[in-house]
Short mmCIF file of C-alpha atoms and ligand atoms in Angstrom, two decimals:
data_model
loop_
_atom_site.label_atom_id
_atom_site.label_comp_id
_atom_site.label_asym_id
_atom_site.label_seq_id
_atom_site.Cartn_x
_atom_site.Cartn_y
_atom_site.Cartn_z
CA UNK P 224 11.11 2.75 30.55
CA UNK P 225 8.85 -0.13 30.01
CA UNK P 226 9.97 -2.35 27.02
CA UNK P 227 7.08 -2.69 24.26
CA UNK P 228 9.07 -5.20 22.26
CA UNK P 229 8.15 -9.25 21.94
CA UNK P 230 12.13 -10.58 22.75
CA UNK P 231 12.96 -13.98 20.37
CA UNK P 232 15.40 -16.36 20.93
CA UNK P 233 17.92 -16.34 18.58
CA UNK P 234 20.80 -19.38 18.73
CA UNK P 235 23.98 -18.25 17.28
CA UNK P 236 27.44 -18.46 18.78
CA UNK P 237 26.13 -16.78 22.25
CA UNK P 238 22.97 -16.84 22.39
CA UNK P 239 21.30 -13.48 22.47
CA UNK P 240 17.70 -11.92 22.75
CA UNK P 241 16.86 -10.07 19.60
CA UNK P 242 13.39 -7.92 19.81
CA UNK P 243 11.30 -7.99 17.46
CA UNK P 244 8.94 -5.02 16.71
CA UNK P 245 4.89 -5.94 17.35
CA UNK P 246 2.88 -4.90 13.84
CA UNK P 247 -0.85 -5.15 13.51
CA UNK P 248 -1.27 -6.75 10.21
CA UNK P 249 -4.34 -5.39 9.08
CA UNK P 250 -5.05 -7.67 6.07
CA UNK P 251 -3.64 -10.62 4.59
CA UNK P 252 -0.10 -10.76 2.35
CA UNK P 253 0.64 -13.15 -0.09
CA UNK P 254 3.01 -15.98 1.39
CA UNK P 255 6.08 -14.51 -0.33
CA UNK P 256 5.64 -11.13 2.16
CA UNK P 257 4.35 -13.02 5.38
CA UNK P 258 7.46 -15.05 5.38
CA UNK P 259 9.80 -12.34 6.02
CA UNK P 260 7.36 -10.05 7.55
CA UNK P 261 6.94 -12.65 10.58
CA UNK P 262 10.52 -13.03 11.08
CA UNK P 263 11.42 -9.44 11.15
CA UNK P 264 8.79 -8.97 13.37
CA UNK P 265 5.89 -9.67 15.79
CA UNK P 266 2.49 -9.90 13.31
CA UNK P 267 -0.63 -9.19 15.15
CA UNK P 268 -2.99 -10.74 12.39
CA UNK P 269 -6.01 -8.58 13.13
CA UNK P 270 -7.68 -10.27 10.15
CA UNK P 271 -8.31 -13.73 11.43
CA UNK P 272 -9.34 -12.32 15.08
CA UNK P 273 -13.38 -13.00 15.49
CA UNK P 274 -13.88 -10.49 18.05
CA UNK P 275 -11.99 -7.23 16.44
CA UNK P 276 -12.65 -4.85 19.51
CA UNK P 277 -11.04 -7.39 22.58
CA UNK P 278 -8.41 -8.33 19.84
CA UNK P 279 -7.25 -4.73 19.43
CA UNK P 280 -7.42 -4.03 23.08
CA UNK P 281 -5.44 -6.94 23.99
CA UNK P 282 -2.58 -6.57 21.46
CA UNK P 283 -2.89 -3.02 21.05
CA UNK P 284 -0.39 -1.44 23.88
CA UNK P 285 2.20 -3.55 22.41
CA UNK P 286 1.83 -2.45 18.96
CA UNK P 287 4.87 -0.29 17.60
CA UNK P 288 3.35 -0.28 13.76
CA UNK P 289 0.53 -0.82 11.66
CA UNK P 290 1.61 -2.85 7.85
CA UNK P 291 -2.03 -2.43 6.32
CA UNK P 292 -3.50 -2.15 2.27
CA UNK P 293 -4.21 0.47 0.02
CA UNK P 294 -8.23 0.03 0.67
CA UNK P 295 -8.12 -1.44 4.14
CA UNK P 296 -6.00 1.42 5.94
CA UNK P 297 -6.07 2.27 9.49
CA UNK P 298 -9.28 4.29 11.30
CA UNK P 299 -9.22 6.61 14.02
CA UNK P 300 -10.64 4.09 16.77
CA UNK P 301 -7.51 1.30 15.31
CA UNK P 302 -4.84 3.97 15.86
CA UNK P 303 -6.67 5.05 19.08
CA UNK P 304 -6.46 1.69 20.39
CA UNK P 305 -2.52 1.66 19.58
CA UNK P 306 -0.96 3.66 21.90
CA UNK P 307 2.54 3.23 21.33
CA UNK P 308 1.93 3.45 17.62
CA UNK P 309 5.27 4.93 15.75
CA UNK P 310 4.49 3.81 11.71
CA UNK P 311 1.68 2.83 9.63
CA UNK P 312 3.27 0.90 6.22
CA UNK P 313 0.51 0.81 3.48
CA UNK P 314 0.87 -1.66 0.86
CA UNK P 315 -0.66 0.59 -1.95
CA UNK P 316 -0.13 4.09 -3.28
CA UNK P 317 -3.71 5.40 -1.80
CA UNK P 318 -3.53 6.11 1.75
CA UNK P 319 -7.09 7.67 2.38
CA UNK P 320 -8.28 4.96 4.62
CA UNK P 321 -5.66 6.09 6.66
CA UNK P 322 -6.81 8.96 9.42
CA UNK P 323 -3.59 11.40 8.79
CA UNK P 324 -5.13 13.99 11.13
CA UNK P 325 -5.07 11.11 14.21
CA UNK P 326 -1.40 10.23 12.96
CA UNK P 327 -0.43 13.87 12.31
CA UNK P 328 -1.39 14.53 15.68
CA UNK P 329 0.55 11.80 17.72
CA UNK P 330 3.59 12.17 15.39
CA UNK P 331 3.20 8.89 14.24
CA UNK P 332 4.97 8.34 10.62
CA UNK P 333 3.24 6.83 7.55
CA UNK P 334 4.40 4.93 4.47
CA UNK P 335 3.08 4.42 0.86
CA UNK P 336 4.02 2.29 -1.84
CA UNK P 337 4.60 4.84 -4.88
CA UNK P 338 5.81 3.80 -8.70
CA UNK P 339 6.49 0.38 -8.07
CA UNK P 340 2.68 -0.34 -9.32
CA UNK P 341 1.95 2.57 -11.85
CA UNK P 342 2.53 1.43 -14.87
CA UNK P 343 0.50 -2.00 -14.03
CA UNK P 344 -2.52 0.48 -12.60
CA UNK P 345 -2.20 2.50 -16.03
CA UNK P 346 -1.97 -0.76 -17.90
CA UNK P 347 -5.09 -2.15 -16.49
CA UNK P 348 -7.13 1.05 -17.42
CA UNK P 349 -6.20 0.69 -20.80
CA UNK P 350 -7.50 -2.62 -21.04
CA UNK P 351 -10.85 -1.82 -19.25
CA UNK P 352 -10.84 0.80 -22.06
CA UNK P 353 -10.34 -2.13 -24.44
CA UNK P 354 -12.25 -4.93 -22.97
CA UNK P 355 -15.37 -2.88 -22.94
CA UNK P 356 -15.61 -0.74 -26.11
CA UNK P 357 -14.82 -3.90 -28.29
CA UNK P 358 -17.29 -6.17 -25.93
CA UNK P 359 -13.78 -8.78 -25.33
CA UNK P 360 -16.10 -10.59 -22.25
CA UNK P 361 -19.21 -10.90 -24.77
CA UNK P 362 -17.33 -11.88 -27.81
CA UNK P 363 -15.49 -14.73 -25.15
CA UNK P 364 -18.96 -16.11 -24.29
CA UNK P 365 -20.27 -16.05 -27.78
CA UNK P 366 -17.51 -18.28 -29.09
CA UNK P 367 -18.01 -20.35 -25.72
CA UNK P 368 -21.76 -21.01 -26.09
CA UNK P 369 -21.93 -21.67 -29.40
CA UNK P 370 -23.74 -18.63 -30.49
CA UNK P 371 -21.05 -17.50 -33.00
CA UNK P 372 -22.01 -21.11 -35.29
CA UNK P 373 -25.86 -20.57 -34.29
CA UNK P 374 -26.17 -16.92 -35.12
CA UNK P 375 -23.16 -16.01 -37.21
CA UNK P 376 -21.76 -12.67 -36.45
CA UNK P 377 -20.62 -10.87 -33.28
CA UNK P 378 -22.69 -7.57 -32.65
CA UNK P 379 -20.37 -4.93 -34.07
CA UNK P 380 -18.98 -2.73 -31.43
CA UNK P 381 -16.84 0.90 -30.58
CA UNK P 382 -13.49 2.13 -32.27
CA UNK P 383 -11.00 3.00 -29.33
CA UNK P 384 -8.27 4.31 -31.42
CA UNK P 385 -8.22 7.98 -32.70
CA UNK P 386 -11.33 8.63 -29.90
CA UNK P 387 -10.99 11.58 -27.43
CA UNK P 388 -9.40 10.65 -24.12
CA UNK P 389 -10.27 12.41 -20.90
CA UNK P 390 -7.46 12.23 -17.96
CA UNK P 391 -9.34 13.09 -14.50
CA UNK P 392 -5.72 13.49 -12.71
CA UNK P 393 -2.52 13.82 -14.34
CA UNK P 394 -0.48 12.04 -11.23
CA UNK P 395 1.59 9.51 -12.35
CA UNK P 396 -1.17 7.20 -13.12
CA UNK P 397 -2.89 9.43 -15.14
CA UNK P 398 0.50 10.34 -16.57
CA UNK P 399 0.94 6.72 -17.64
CA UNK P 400 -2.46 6.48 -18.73
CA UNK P 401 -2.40 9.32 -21.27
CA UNK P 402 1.22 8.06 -22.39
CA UNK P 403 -0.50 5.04 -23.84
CA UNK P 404 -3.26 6.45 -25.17
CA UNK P 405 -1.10 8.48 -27.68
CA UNK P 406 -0.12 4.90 -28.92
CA UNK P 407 -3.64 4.52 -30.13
CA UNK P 408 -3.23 8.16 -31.64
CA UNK P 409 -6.03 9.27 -29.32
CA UNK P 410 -6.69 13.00 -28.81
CA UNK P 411 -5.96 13.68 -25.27
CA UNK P 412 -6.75 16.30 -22.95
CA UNK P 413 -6.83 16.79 -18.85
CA UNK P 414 -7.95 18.21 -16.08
CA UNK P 415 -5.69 18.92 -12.57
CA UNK P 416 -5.14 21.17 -10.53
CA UNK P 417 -2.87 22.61 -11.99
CA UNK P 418 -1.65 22.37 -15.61
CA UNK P 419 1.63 19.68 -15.34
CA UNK P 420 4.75 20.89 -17.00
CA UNK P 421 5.31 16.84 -17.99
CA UNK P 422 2.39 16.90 -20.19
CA UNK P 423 3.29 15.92 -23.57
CA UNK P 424 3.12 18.69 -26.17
CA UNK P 425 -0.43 18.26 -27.77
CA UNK P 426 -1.88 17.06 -24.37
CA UNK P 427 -4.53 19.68 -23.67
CA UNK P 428 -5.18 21.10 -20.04
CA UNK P 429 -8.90 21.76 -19.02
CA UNK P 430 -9.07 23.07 -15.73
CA UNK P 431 -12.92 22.28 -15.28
CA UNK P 432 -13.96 18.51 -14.85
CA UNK P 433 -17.50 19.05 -16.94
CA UNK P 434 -15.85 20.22 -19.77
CA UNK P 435 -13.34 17.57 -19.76
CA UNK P 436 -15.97 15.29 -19.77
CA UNK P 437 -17.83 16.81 -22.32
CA UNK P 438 -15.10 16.77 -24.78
CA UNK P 439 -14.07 12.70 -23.77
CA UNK P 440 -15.24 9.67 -25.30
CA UNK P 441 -13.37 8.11 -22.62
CA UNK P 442 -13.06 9.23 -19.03
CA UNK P 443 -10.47 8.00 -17.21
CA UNK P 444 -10.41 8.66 -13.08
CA UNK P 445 -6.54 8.65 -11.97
CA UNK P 446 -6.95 11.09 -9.43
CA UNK P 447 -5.34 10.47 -5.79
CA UNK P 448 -8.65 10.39 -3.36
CA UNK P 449 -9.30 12.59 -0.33
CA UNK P 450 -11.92 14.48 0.95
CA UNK P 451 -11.58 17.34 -1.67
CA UNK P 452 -12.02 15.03 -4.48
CA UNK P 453 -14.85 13.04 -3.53
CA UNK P 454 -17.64 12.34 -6.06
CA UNK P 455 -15.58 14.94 -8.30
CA UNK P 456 -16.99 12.56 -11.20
CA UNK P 457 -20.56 13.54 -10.20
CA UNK P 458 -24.09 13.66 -11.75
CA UNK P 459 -22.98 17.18 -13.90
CA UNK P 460 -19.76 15.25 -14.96
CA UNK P 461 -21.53 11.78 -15.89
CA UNK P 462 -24.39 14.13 -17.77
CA UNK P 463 -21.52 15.90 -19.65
CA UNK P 464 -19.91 12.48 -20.97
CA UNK P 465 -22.90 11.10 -22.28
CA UNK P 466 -24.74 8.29 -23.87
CA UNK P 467 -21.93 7.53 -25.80
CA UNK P 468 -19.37 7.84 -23.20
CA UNK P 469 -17.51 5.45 -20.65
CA UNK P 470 -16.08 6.02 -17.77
CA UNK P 471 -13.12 4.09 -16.23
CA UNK P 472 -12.34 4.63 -12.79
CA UNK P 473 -9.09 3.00 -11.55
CA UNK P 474 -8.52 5.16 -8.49
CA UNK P 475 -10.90 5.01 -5.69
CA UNK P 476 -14.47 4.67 -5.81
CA UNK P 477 -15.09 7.89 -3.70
CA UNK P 478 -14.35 9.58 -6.33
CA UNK P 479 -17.49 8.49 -8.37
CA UNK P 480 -20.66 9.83 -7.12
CA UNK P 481 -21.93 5.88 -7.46
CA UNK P 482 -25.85 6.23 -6.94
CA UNK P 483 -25.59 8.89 -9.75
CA UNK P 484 -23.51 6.74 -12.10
CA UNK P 485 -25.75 3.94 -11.08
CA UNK P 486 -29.08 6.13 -12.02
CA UNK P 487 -27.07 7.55 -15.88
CA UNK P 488 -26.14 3.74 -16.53
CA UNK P 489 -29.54 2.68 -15.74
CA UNK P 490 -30.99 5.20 -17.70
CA UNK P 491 -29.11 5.43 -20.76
CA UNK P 492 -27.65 8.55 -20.09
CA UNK P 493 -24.39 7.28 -19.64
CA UNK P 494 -23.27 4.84 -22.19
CA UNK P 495 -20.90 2.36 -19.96
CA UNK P 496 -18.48 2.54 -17.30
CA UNK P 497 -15.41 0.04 -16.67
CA UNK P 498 -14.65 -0.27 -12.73
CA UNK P 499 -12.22 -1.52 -10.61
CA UNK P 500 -13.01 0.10 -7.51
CA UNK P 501 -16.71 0.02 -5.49
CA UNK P 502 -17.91 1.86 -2.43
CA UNK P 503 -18.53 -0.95 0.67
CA UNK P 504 -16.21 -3.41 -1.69
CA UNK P 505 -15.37 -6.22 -1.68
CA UNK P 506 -19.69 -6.30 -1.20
CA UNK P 507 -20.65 -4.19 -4.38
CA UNK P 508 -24.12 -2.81 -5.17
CA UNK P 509 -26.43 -4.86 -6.35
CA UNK P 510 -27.77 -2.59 -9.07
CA UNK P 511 -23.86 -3.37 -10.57
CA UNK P 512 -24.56 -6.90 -11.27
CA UNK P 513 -27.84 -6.13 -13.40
CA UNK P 514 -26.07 -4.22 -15.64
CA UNK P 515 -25.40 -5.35 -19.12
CA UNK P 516 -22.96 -2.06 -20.60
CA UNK P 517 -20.26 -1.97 -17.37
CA UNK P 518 -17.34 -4.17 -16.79
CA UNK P 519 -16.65 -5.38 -13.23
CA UNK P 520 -13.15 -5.63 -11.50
CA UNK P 521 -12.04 -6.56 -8.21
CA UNK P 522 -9.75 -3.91 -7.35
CA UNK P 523 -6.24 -5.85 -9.14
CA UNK P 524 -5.07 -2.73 -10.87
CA UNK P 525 -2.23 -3.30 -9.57
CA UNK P 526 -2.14 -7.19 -9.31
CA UNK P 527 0.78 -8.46 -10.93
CA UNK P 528 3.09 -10.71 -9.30
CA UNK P 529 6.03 -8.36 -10.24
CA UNK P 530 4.28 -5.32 -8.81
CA UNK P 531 2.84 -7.05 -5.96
CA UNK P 532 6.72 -8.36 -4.96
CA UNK P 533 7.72 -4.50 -5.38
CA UNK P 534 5.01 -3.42 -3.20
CA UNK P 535 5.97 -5.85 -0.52
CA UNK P 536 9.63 -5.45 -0.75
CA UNK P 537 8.62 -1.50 -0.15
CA UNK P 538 5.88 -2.16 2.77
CA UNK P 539 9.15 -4.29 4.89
CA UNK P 540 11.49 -1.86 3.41
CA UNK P 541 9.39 1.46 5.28
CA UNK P 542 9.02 -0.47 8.52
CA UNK P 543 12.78 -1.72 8.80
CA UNK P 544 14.16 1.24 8.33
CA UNK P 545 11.60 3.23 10.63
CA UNK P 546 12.33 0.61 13.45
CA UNK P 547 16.22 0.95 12.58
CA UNK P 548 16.39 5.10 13.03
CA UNK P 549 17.34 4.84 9.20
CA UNK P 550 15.07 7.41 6.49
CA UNK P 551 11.97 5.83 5.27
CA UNK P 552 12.34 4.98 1.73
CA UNK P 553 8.78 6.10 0.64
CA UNK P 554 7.47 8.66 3.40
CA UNK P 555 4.06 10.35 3.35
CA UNK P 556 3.99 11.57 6.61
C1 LIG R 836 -4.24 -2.11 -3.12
C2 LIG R 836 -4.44 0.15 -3.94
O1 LIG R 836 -3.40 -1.67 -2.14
O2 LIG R 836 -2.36 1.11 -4.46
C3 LIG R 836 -3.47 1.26 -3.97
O3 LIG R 836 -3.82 2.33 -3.48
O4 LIG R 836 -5.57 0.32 -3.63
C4 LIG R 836 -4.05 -1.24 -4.31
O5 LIG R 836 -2.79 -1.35 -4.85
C5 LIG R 836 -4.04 -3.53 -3.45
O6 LIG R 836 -5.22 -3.99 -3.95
C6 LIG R 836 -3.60 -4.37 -2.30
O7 LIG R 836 -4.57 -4.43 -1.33
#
């Protein structure tokens, strides 16, 4: 059988050929992962190629696995290009940019990166929350410019604590989400599929988005995205939270109907909305940056050095043990 491996040298007693597995490296790592990533194995750095298409082709029948991001993920025409493809590692707990169906139907395995970045995700939400309703990135630049000695006061702005809390997901996310809210004796209710057993006592299950909405001062979207959930938080949603609403989404932006959030922000009819996530990111809409009642964030939910080492440690951790015949540690597929 024809070997797909890149051999190394490796100098030791004897000197004796160790392969290394070939990985397309879809985006870039921070140093502390690309270290140990390139000397476990052959990185393809798809990234920094200029021509995408003759990169692909030329590294492609050597590729054994794909170590990609949450939002970056791996398309049909990448994994058709890969035909020796055995694992896809995604550094992030979302994997729909992946195509399961292509990978589902060559048998080819893929990875998350689960709980290691929850509670940084849920943590960042919260603050959006924060940030927003008391007007933190105003009140920064008043002090800055000078306007709180030239005009006196800071604009007085929302309570968060004791408010009504709306959970779009009860995952783990959404899970750690609510869990903090209580701290800041919110009133909290939720909609999932179905009503979770781990829901604290008090925490009240509404199976029907609108009405969730319409009961929320704050929305939060926690939901895992795929095709059944997109634009879940739609016009009928946005209408139902309100003028006096805001909406946090800290999932994926698919799961915002954008154009209509864009149109209920614009208009009024929806009072603010904290994101982290945009459709076409890192190259938001426009329309975004005229905005005076949303707060902007480039998708670092889950940015903390400490979660960011976790979700490395797990993306190497998936592929060594797929390449060594040992389980994966965080399978999806
Ligand atoms: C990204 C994410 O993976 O967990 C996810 O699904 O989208 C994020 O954690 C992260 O921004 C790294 O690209």
């Amino acid at each position: 059988m024809l070997s797909i491996t890149s051999p190394v040298k490796v100098q030791s007693n004897q000197e004796k050929t160790v392969p290394r597995p070939d990985v397309l490296q879809v985006g870039p790592y921070p140093e502390w992962d690309q270290v140990p990533l390139d000397e476990a194995f052959v990185m393809h750095r798809y990234f920094e190629a200029a021509d995408k298409a003759a990169f692909l082709a030329a590294v492609g029948p050597s590729v054994r696995g794909i170590a990609t991001r949450g939002e970056l993920g791996a398309n049909a025409a990448m994994i058709a290009a890969c035909p020796n493809l055995e694992v896809i590692s995604v550094y992030g707990v979302g994997y729909d940019a992946v195509d399961l169906a292509a990978c589902r139907e060559r048998g080819i395995r893929v990875t998350n990166t689960p709980d290691v970045l929850t509670n940084d995700v849920a943590d960042l939400g919260v603050a959006m929350m924060l940030t927003l309703s008391r007007g933190m990135i105003g009140a920064e630049t008043w002090v800055r410019d000078g306007s709180w000695a030239a005009k006196g006061l800071y604009p007085l702005k929302r309570r968060v604590w004791g408010r009504r809390a709306g959970v779009l997901g009860l995952g783990r996310i959404g899970y750690e989400v609510a869990k903090r809210l209580a701290g800041f004796d919110m009133s909290i209710a939720y909609t999932n599929v179905t009503e979770k057993p781990y829901a604290a006592p008090g925490w009240a299950y509404v199976a029907d988005p609108v009405e969730l909405a319409a009961r929320s001062d704050f929305l939060f979207v926690t939901l895992a995205a795929s095709a059944a959930t997109r634009h879940i938080a739609g016009a009928a949603v946005i209408d139902a939270l309100g003028p006096e609403g805001m909406l946090i989404n800290i999932s994926r932006a698919s799961n915002v109907d954008e154009g209509a959030l864009l149109d209920a922000l614009e208009t009024g009819r929806l009072g603010s909305a904290a994101l982290d996530v945009f459709e076409g990111e890192p190259n938001l809409n426009p329309r975004f940056l005229a905005l005076s009642n949303v707060l902007l964030q480039p998708h670092h939910a889950s940015g903390t050095i400490e979660t960011r080492k976790a979700m490395g440690q797990l993306l190497r951790d998936n592929l060594s043990a797929h390449f060594a015949g040992r389980p994966l540690p965080t399978p999806v597929l």
